[in-house]
Short mmCIF file of C-alpha atoms and ligand atoms in Angstrom, two decimals:
data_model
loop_
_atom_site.label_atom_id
_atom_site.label_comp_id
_atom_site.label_asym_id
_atom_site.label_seq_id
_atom_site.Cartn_x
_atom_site.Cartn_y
_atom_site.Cartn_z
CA UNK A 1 0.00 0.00 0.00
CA UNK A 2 1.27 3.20 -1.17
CA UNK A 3 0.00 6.68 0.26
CA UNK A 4 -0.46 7.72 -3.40
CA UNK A 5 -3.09 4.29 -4.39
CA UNK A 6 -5.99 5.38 -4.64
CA UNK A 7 -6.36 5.47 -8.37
CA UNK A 8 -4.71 1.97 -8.64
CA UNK A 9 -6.25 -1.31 -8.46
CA UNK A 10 -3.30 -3.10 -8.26
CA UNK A 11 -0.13 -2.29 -7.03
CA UNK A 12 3.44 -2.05 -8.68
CA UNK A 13 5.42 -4.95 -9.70
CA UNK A 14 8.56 -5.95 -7.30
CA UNK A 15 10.79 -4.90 -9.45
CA UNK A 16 9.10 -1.32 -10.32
CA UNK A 17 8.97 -1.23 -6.21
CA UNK A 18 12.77 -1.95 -5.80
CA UNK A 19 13.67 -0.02 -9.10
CA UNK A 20 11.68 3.06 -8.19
CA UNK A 21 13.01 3.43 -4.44
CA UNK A 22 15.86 5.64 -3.49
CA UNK A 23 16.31 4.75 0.67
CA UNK A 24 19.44 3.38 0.26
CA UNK A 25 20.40 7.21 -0.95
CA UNK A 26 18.05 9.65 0.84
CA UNK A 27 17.62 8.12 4.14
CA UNK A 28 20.29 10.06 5.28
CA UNK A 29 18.20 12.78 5.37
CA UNK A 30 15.58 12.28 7.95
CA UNK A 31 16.65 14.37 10.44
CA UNK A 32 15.75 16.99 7.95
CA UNK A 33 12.76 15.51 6.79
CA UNK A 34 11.36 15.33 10.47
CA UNK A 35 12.37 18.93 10.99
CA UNK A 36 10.53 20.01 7.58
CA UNK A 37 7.71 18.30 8.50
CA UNK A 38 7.67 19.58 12.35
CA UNK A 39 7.75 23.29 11.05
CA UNK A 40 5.21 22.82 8.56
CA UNK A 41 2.77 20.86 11.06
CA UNK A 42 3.46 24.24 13.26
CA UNK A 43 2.64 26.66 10.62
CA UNK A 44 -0.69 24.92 9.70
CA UNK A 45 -1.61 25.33 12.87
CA UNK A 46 -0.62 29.21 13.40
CA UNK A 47 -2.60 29.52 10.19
CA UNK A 48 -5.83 27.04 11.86
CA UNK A 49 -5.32 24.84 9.56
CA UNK A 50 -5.18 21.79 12.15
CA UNK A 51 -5.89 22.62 15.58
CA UNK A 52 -3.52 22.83 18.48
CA UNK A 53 -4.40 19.47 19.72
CA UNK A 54 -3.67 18.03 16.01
CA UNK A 55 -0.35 19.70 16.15
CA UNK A 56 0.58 18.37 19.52
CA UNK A 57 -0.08 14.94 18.29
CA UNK A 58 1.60 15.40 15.08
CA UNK A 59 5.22 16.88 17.01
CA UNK A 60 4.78 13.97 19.23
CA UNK A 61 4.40 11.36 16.69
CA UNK A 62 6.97 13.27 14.76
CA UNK A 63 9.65 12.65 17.58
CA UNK A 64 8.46 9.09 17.95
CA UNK A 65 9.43 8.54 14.52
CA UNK A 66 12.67 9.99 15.07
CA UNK A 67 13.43 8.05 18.23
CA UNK A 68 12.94 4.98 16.49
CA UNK A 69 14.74 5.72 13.27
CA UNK A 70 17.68 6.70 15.74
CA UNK A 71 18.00 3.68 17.33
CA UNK A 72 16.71 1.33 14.34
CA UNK A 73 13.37 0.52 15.96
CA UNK A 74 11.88 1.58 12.38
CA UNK A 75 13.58 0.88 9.14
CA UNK A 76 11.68 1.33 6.14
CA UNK A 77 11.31 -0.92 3.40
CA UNK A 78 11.10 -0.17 -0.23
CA UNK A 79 7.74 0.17 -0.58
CA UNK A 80 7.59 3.17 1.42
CA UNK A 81 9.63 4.38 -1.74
CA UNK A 82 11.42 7.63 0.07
CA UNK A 83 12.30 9.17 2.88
CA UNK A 84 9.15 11.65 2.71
CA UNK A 85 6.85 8.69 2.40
CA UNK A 86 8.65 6.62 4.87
CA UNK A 87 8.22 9.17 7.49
CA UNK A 88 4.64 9.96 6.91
CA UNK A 89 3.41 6.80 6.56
CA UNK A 90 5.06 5.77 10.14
CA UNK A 91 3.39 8.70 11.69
CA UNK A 92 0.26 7.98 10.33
CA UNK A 93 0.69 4.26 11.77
CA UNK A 94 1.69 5.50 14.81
CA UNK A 95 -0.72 8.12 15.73
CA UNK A 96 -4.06 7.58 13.16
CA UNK A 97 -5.88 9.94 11.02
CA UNK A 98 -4.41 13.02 12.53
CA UNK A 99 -1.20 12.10 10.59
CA UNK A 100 -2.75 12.23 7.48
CA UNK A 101 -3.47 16.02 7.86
CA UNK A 102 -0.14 16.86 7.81
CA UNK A 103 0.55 16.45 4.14
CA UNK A 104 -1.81 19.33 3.83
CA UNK A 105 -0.56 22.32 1.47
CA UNK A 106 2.52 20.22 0.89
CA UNK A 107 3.90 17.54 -2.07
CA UNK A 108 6.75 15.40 -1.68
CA UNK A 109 8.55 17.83 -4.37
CA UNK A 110 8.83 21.01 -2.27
CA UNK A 111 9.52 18.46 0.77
CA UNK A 112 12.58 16.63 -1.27
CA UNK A 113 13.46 20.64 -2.23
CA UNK A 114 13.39 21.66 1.31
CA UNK A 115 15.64 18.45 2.40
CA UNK A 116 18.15 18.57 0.51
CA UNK A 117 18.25 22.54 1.41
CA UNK A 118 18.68 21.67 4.59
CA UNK A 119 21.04 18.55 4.26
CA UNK A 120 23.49 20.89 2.32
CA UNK A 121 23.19 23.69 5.15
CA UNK A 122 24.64 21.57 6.95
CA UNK A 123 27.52 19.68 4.87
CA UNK A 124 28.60 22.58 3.19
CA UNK A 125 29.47 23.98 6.38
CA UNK A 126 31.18 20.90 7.21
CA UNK A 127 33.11 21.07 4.13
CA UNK A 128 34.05 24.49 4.26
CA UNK A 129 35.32 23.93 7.78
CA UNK A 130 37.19 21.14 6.48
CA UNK A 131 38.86 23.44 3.43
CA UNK A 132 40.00 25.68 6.39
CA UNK A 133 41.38 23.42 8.20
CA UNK A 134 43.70 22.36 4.80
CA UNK A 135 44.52 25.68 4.66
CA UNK A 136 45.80 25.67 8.00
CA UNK A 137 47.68 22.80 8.28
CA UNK A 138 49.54 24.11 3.97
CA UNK A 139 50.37 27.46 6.41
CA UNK A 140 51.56 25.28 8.77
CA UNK A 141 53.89 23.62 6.87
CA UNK A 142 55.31 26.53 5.40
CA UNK A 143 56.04 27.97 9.03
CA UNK A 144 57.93 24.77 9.35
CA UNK A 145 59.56 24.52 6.26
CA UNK A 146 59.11 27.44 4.19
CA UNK A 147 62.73 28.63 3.54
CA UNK A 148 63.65 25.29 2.20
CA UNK A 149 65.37 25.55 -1.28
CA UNK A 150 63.70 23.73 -4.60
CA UNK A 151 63.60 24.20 -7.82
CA UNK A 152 60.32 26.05 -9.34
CA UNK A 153 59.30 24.44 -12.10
CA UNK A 154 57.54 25.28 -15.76
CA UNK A 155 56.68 21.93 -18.01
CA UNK A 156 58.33 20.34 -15.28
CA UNK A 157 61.58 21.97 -16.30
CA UNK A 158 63.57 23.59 -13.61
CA UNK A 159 62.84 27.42 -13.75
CA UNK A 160 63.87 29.53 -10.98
CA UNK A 161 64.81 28.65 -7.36
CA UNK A 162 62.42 29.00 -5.08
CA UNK A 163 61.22 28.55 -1.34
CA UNK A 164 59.10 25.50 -0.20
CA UNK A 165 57.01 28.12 1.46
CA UNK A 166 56.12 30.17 -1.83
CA UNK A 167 55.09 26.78 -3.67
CA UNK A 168 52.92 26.03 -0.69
CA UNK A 169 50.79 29.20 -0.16
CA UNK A 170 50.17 28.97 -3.71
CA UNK A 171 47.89 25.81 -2.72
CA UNK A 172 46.87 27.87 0.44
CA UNK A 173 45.26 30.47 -2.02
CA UNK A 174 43.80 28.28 -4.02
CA UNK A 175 42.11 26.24 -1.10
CA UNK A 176 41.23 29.39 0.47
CA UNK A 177 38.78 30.15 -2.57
CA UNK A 178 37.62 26.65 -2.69
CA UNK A 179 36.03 27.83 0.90
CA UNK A 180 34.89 31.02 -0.30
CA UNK A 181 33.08 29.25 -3.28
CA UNK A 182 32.03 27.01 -1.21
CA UNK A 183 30.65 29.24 1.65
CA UNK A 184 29.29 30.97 -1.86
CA UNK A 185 26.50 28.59 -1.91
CA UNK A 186 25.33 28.84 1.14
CA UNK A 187 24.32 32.43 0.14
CA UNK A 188 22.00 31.18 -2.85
CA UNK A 189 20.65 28.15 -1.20
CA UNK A 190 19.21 30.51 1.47
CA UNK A 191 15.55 30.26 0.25
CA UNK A 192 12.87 28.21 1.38
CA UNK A 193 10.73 25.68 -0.81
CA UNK A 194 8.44 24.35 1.57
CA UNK A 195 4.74 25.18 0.91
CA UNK A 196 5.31 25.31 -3.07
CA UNK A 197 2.98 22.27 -2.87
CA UNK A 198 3.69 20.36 -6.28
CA UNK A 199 4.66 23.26 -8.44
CA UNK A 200 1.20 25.97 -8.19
CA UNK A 201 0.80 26.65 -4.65
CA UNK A 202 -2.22 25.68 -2.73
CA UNK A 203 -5.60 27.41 -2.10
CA UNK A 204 -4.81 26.99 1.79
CA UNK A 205 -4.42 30.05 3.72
CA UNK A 206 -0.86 28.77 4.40
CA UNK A 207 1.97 31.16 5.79
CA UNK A 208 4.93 30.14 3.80
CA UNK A 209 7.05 33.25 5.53
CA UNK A 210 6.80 31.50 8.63
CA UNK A 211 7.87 27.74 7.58
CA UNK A 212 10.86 29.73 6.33
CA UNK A 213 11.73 31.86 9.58
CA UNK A 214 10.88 27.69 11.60
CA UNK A 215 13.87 26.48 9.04
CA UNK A 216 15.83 29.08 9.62
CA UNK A 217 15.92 30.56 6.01
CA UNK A 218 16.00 34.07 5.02
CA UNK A 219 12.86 33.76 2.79
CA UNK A 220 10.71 31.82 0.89
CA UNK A 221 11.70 30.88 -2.51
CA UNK A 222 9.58 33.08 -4.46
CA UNK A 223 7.97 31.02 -7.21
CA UNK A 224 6.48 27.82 -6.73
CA UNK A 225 7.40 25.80 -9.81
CA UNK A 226 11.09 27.55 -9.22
CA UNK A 227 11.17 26.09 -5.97
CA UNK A 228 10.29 22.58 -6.63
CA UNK A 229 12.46 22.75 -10.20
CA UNK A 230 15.63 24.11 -9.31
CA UNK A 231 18.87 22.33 -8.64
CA UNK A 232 21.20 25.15 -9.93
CA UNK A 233 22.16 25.11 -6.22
CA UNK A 234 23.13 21.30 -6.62
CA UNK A 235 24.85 21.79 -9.83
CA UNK A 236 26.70 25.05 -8.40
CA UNK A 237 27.93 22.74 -5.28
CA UNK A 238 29.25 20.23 -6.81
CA UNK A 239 31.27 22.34 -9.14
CA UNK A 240 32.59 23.89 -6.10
CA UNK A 241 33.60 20.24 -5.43
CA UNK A 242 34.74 19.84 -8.27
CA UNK A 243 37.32 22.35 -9.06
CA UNK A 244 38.54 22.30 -5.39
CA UNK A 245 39.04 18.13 -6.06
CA UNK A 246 41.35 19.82 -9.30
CA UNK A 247 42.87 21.60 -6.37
CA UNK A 248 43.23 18.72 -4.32
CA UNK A 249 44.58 16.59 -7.19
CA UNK A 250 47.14 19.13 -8.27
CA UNK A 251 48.86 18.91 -4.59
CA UNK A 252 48.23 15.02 -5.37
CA UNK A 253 49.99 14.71 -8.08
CA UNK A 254 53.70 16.92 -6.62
CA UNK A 255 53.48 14.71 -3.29
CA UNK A 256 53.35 11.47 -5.51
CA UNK A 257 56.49 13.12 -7.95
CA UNK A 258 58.31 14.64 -4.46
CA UNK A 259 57.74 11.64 -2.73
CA UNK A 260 59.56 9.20 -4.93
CA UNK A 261 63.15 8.41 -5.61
CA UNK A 262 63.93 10.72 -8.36
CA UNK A 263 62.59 13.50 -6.75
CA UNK A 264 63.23 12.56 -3.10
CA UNK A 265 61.98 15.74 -1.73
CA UNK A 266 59.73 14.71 0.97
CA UNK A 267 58.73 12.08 3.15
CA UNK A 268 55.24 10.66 3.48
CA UNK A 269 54.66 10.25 7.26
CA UNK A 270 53.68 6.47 8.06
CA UNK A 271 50.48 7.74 9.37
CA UNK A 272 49.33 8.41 5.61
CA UNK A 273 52.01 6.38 3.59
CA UNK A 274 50.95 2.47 2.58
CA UNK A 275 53.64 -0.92 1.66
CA UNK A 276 53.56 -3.46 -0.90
CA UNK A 277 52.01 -6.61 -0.52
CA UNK A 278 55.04 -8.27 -1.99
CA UNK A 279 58.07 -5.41 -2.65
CA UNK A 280 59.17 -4.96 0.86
CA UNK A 281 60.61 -1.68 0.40
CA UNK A 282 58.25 0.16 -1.05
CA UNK A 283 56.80 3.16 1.05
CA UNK A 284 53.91 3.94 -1.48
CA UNK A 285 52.18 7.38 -1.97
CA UNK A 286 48.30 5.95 -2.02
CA UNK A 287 46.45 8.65 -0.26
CA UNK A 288 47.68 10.70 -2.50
CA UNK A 289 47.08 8.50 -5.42
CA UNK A 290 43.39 8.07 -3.99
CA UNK A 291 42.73 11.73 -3.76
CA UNK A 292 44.02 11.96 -7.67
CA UNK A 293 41.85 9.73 -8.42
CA UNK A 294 38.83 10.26 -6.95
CA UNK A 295 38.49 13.80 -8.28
CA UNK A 296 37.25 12.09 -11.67
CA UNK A 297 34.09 10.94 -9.44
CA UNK A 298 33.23 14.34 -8.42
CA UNK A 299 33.50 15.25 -12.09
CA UNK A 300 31.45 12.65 -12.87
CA UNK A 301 28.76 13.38 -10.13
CA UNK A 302 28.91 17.75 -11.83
CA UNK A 303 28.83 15.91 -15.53
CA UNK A 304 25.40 13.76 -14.51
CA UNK A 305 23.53 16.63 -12.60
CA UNK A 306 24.19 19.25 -15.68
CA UNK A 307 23.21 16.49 -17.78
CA UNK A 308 20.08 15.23 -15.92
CA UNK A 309 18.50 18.58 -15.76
CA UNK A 310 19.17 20.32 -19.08
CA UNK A 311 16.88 18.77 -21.19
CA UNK A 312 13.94 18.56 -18.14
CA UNK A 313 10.85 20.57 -18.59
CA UNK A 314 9.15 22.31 -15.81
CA UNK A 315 8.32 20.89 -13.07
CA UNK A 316 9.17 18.11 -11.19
CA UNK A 317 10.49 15.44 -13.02
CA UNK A 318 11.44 11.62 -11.80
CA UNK A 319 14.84 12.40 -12.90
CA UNK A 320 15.45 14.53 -10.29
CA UNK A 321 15.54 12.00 -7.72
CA UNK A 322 19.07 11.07 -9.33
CA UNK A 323 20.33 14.01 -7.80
CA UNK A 324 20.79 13.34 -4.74
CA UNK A 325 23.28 10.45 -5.34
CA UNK A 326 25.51 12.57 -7.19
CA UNK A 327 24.97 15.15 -5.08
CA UNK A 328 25.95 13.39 -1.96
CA UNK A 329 29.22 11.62 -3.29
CA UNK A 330 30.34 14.61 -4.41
CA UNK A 331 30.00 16.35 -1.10
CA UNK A 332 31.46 13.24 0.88
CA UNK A 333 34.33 12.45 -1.47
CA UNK A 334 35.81 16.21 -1.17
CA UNK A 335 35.23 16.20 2.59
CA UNK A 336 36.92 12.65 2.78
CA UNK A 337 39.56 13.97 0.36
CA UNK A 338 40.29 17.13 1.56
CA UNK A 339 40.73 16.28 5.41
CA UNK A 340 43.14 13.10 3.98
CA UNK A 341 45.36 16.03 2.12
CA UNK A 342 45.61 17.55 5.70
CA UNK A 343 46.81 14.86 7.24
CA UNK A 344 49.19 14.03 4.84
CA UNK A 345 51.08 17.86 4.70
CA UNK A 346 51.09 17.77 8.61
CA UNK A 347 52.30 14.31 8.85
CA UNK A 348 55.31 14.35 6.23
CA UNK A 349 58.94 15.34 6.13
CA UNK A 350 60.91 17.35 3.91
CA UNK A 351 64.47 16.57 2.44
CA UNK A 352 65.58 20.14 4.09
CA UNK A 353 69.13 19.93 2.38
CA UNK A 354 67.81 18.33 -0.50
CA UNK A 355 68.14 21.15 -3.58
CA UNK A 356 70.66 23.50 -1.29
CA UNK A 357 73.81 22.15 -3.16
CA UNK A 358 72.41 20.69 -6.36
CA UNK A 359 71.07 23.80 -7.20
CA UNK A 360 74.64 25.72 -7.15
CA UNK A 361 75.85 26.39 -10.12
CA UNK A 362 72.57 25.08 -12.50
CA UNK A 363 71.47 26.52 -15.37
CA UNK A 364 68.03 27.77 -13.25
CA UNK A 365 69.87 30.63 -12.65
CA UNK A 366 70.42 31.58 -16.36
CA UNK A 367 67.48 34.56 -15.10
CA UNK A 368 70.06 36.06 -12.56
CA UNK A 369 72.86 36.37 -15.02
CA UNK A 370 69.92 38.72 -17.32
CA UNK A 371 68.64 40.64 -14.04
CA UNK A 372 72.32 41.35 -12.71
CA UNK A 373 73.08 42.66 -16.18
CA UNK A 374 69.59 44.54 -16.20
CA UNK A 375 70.55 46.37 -13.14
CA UNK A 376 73.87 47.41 -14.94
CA UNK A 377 71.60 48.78 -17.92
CA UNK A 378 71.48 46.32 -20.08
CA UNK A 379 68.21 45.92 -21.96
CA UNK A 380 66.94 42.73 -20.76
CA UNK A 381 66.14 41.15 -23.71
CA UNK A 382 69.55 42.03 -24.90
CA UNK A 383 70.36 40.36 -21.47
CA UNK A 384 68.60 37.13 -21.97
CA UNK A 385 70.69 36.47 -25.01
CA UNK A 386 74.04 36.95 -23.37
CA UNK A 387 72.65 34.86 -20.23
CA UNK A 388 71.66 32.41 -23.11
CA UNK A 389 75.24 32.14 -24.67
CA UNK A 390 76.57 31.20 -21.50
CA UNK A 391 74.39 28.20 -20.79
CA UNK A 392 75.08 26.87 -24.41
CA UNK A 393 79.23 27.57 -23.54
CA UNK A 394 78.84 25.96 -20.46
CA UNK A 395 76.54 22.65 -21.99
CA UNK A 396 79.64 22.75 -24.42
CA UNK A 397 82.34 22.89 -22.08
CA UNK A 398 80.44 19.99 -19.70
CA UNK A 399 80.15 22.65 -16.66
CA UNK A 400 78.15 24.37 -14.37
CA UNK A 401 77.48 27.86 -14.09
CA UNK A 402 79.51 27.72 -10.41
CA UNK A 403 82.59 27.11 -12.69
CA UNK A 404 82.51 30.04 -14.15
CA UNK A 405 85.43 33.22 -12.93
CA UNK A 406 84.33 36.60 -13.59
CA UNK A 407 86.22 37.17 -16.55
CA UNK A 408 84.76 34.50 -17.74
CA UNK A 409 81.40 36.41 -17.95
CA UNK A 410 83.03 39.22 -18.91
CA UNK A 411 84.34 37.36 -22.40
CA UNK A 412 80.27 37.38 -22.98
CA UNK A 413 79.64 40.78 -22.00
CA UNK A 414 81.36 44.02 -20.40
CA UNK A 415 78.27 44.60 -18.54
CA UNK A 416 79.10 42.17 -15.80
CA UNK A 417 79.45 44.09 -12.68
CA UNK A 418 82.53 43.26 -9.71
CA UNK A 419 79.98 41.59 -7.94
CA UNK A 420 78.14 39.47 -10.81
CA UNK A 421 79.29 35.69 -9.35
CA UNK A 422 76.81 36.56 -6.24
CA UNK A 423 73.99 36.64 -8.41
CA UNK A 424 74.62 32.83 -8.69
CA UNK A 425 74.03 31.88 -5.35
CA UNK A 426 70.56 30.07 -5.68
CA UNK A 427 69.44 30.84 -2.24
CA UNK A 428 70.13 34.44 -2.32
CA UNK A 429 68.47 34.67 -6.03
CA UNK A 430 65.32 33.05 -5.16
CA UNK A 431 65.31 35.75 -2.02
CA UNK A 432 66.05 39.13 -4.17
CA UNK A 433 62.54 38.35 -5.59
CA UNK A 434 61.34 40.75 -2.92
CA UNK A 435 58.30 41.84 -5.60
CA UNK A 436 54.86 41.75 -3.86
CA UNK A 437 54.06 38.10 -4.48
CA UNK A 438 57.51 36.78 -5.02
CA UNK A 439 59.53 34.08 -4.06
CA UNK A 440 61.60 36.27 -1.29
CA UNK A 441 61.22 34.96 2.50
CA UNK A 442 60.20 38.57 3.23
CA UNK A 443 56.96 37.93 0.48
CA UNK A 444 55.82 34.36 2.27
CA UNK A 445 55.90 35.52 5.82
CA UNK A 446 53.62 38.40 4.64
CA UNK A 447 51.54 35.55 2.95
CA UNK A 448 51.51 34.03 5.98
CA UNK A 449 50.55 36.76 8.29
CA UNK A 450 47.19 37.34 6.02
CA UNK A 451 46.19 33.90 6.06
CA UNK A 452 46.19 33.78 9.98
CA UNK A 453 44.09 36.92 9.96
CA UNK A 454 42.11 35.48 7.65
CA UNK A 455 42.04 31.99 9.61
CA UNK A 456 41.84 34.24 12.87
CA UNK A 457 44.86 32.64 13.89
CA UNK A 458 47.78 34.25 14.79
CA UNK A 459 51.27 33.48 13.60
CA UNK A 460 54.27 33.55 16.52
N1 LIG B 1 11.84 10.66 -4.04
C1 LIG B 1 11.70 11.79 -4.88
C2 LIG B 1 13.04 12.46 -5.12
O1 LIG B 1 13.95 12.15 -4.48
C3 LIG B 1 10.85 12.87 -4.28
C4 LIG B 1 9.43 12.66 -4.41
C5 LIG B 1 8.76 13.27 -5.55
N2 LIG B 1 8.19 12.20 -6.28
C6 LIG B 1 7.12 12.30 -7.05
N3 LIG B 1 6.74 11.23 -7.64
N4 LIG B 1 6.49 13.43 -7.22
O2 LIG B 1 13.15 13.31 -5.97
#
């Protein structure tokens, strides 16, 4: 028996029922389905739509449900068909015809609407609190390690030296507006379905402001069909997902490369670092790996909700009860994700020495040699050709730039002031990049210092 048969005269196959159920995904929401349903029951009785008696019995019956969903005393099988129904259909077991009056001025589409809402109130703030957290513990580890030496990279080509700390924060940055876009959503899911009814309203004298101000929303949504249609708000959170998972997977995809032999720049902390089953040695990157990998889900969850609504006509539409799977995995594979990436920059070590000697004397310094004879006068392009010579004398000659003498330089150019073999220390180049947003120690403590205030932490 369904709470919609009363046109039928017989009921749905077993394979329509378990085909056309979604428990398995939405019963994680009946915490806000109960708390829908309580302010609504409250609102049709400020209105006199049920009496004050009704509405004691319904809150009462309400909490009964949720007691015994809590501790399992009621589980729902499929043919309740969702959450919504599951609910009702207990209360209206539990506590007679009064129950049925609380479907009253609603439909199960502005209660799924309102649900979810409600459900992502809550997760996103989870999440975001979560991103922050990342953010903290990338800061973190530049306070630790942020003067180390490396080599900053283009095509994965050494570039320029660099510090640790200025490769880190530009993650912190990045995860910092994955919490803003985040938090972003938060703004435009701030509406209230609940009273739409189907998609045209309802004849009842119903008080839709105040179901609203119950849930805690700033308003109602203003259109009925809107409210019961929209998943923009899905679609929009899940993209948020999905480019901070590109985010995620970017920092992936260096602590896989740093981590391994060749690179042998960091240490994976055994707290987030997994063996082989039969190479005893092997000290494998997987959380890492996992993270990388898993972003193609949450791509795959934005890629089916753009897809499942863009060809749906107004209103409610069976398709939309897809949503919610793709929906949810998205939300819980960033969350999972992004507080595994925590863990993993606060439990590894970095190779402090690693780059502090290699990098003396390689051709990533070919930029100094232009900018020291830029600050003689030397047009830089003019500059970059000179610096360019060298590096092809020295590949010819089988050195490095740290075997070059002064007059050496000098045989390229008469620009090359007394002091033009400092220029070549790697450490000192990569902290003369004093610009605002540079490489320079004095640029990623500054860095630092903002992202505390904006953590509202403070840095000692
Ligand atoms: N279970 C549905 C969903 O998740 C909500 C109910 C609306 N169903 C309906 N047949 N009008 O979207």
């Amino acid at each position: 028996m369904a709470l919609w048969d009363g046109r039928f005269s017989a009921g749905p196959a077993q394979d329509m029922v378990n085909f056309s159920e979604c428990l398995g995904v939405d019963m994680r929401m009946w915490r806000q389905d109960i708390e829908g349903s309580r302010a609504h029951a409250t609102m049709l009785a400020t209105v006199g739509l049920i009496t004050t008696e009704d509405l004691a019995t319904l809150l009462a019956g309400l909490d009964t449900v949720a007691a015994e969903l809590e501790d399992g005393r009621y589980v729902p099988g499929p043919e309740t068909e969702d959450i919504h129904m599951a609910v009702e259909s207990r209360l209206i077991a539990l506590v007679g015809d009064v129950g049925a009056r609380l479907h009253t001025a609603r439909s199960r589409n502005d209660q799924v609407a309102t649900d979810v809402r409600l459900w992502m109130r809550d997760a996103l703030n989870t999440l975001a609190e979560a991103q922050m957290d990342l953010v903290r513990a990338l800061v973190e580890r530049v306070e630790e390690d942020g003067d180390v030496l490396m080599p900053g990279f283009t095509h994965l080509q050494r570039g320029q030296p660099i510090f640790l700390g200025h490769h880190l924060l530009a993650y912190a940055w990045m995860v910092k507006r994955d919490v803003e876009r985040t938090q972003d959503v938060l703004k435009r899911l701030d509406a209230c379905p609940l009273g739409a009814g189907a998609m045209a309203g309802t004849p009842h004298p119903i008080d839709r402001e105040q179901t609203a101000r119950l849930l805690n929303f700033s308003a109602p949504v203003p259109n009925a069909m809107d409210a019961v249609s929209a998943r923009d708000h899905l679609c929009e959170a899940t993209a948020a997902c999905a480019i901070a998972m590109s985010h995620l997977s970017r920092q992936s995809e260096e602590l896989v490369i740093w981590s391994s032999q060749e690179f042998r720049y960091i240490r994976l902390g055994d707290a987030y670092a997994t063996g082989s089953s039969i190479m005893p040695q092997k000290r494998n990157p997987d959380a890492a790996e996992l993270v990388r990998g898993k972003s193609g889900r949450v791509f795959g969850s934005l890629t089916a909700l753009l897809t499942m609504v863009k060809g749906l006509p107004l209103a409610y539409n069976r398709d939309l009860q897809e949503d919610k799977a793709a929906l949810f995995d998205a939300i819980d594979t960033t969350l999972a994700c992004t507080r595994i990436t925590a863990g993993v920059w606060r439990t590894l070590s970095v190779h402090r020495d690693r780059y502090e000697d290699v990098l003396r004397g390689d051709f990533l310094l070919a930029t100094e040699l232009a900018d020291h004879l830029v600050t003689q006068g030397v047009p830089f392009r003019t500059a970059h050709h000179v610096s360019g010579r060298i590096v092809a004398y020295c590949e010819a000659q089988g050195i490095g730039f740290d075997a070059l003498t002064l007059a050496d330089l000098r045989t390229f150019h008469d620009g090359f002031a007394d002091d033009a073999l400092t220029w070549l220390d790697p450490r000192s180049a990569a902290d003369r990049r004093t610009s605002l947003g540079g490489t320079a120690m004095s640029q990623v403590s500054a860095q630092v210092s903002a992202l505390h205030a904006w953590l509202g932490t403070s840095s000692d």
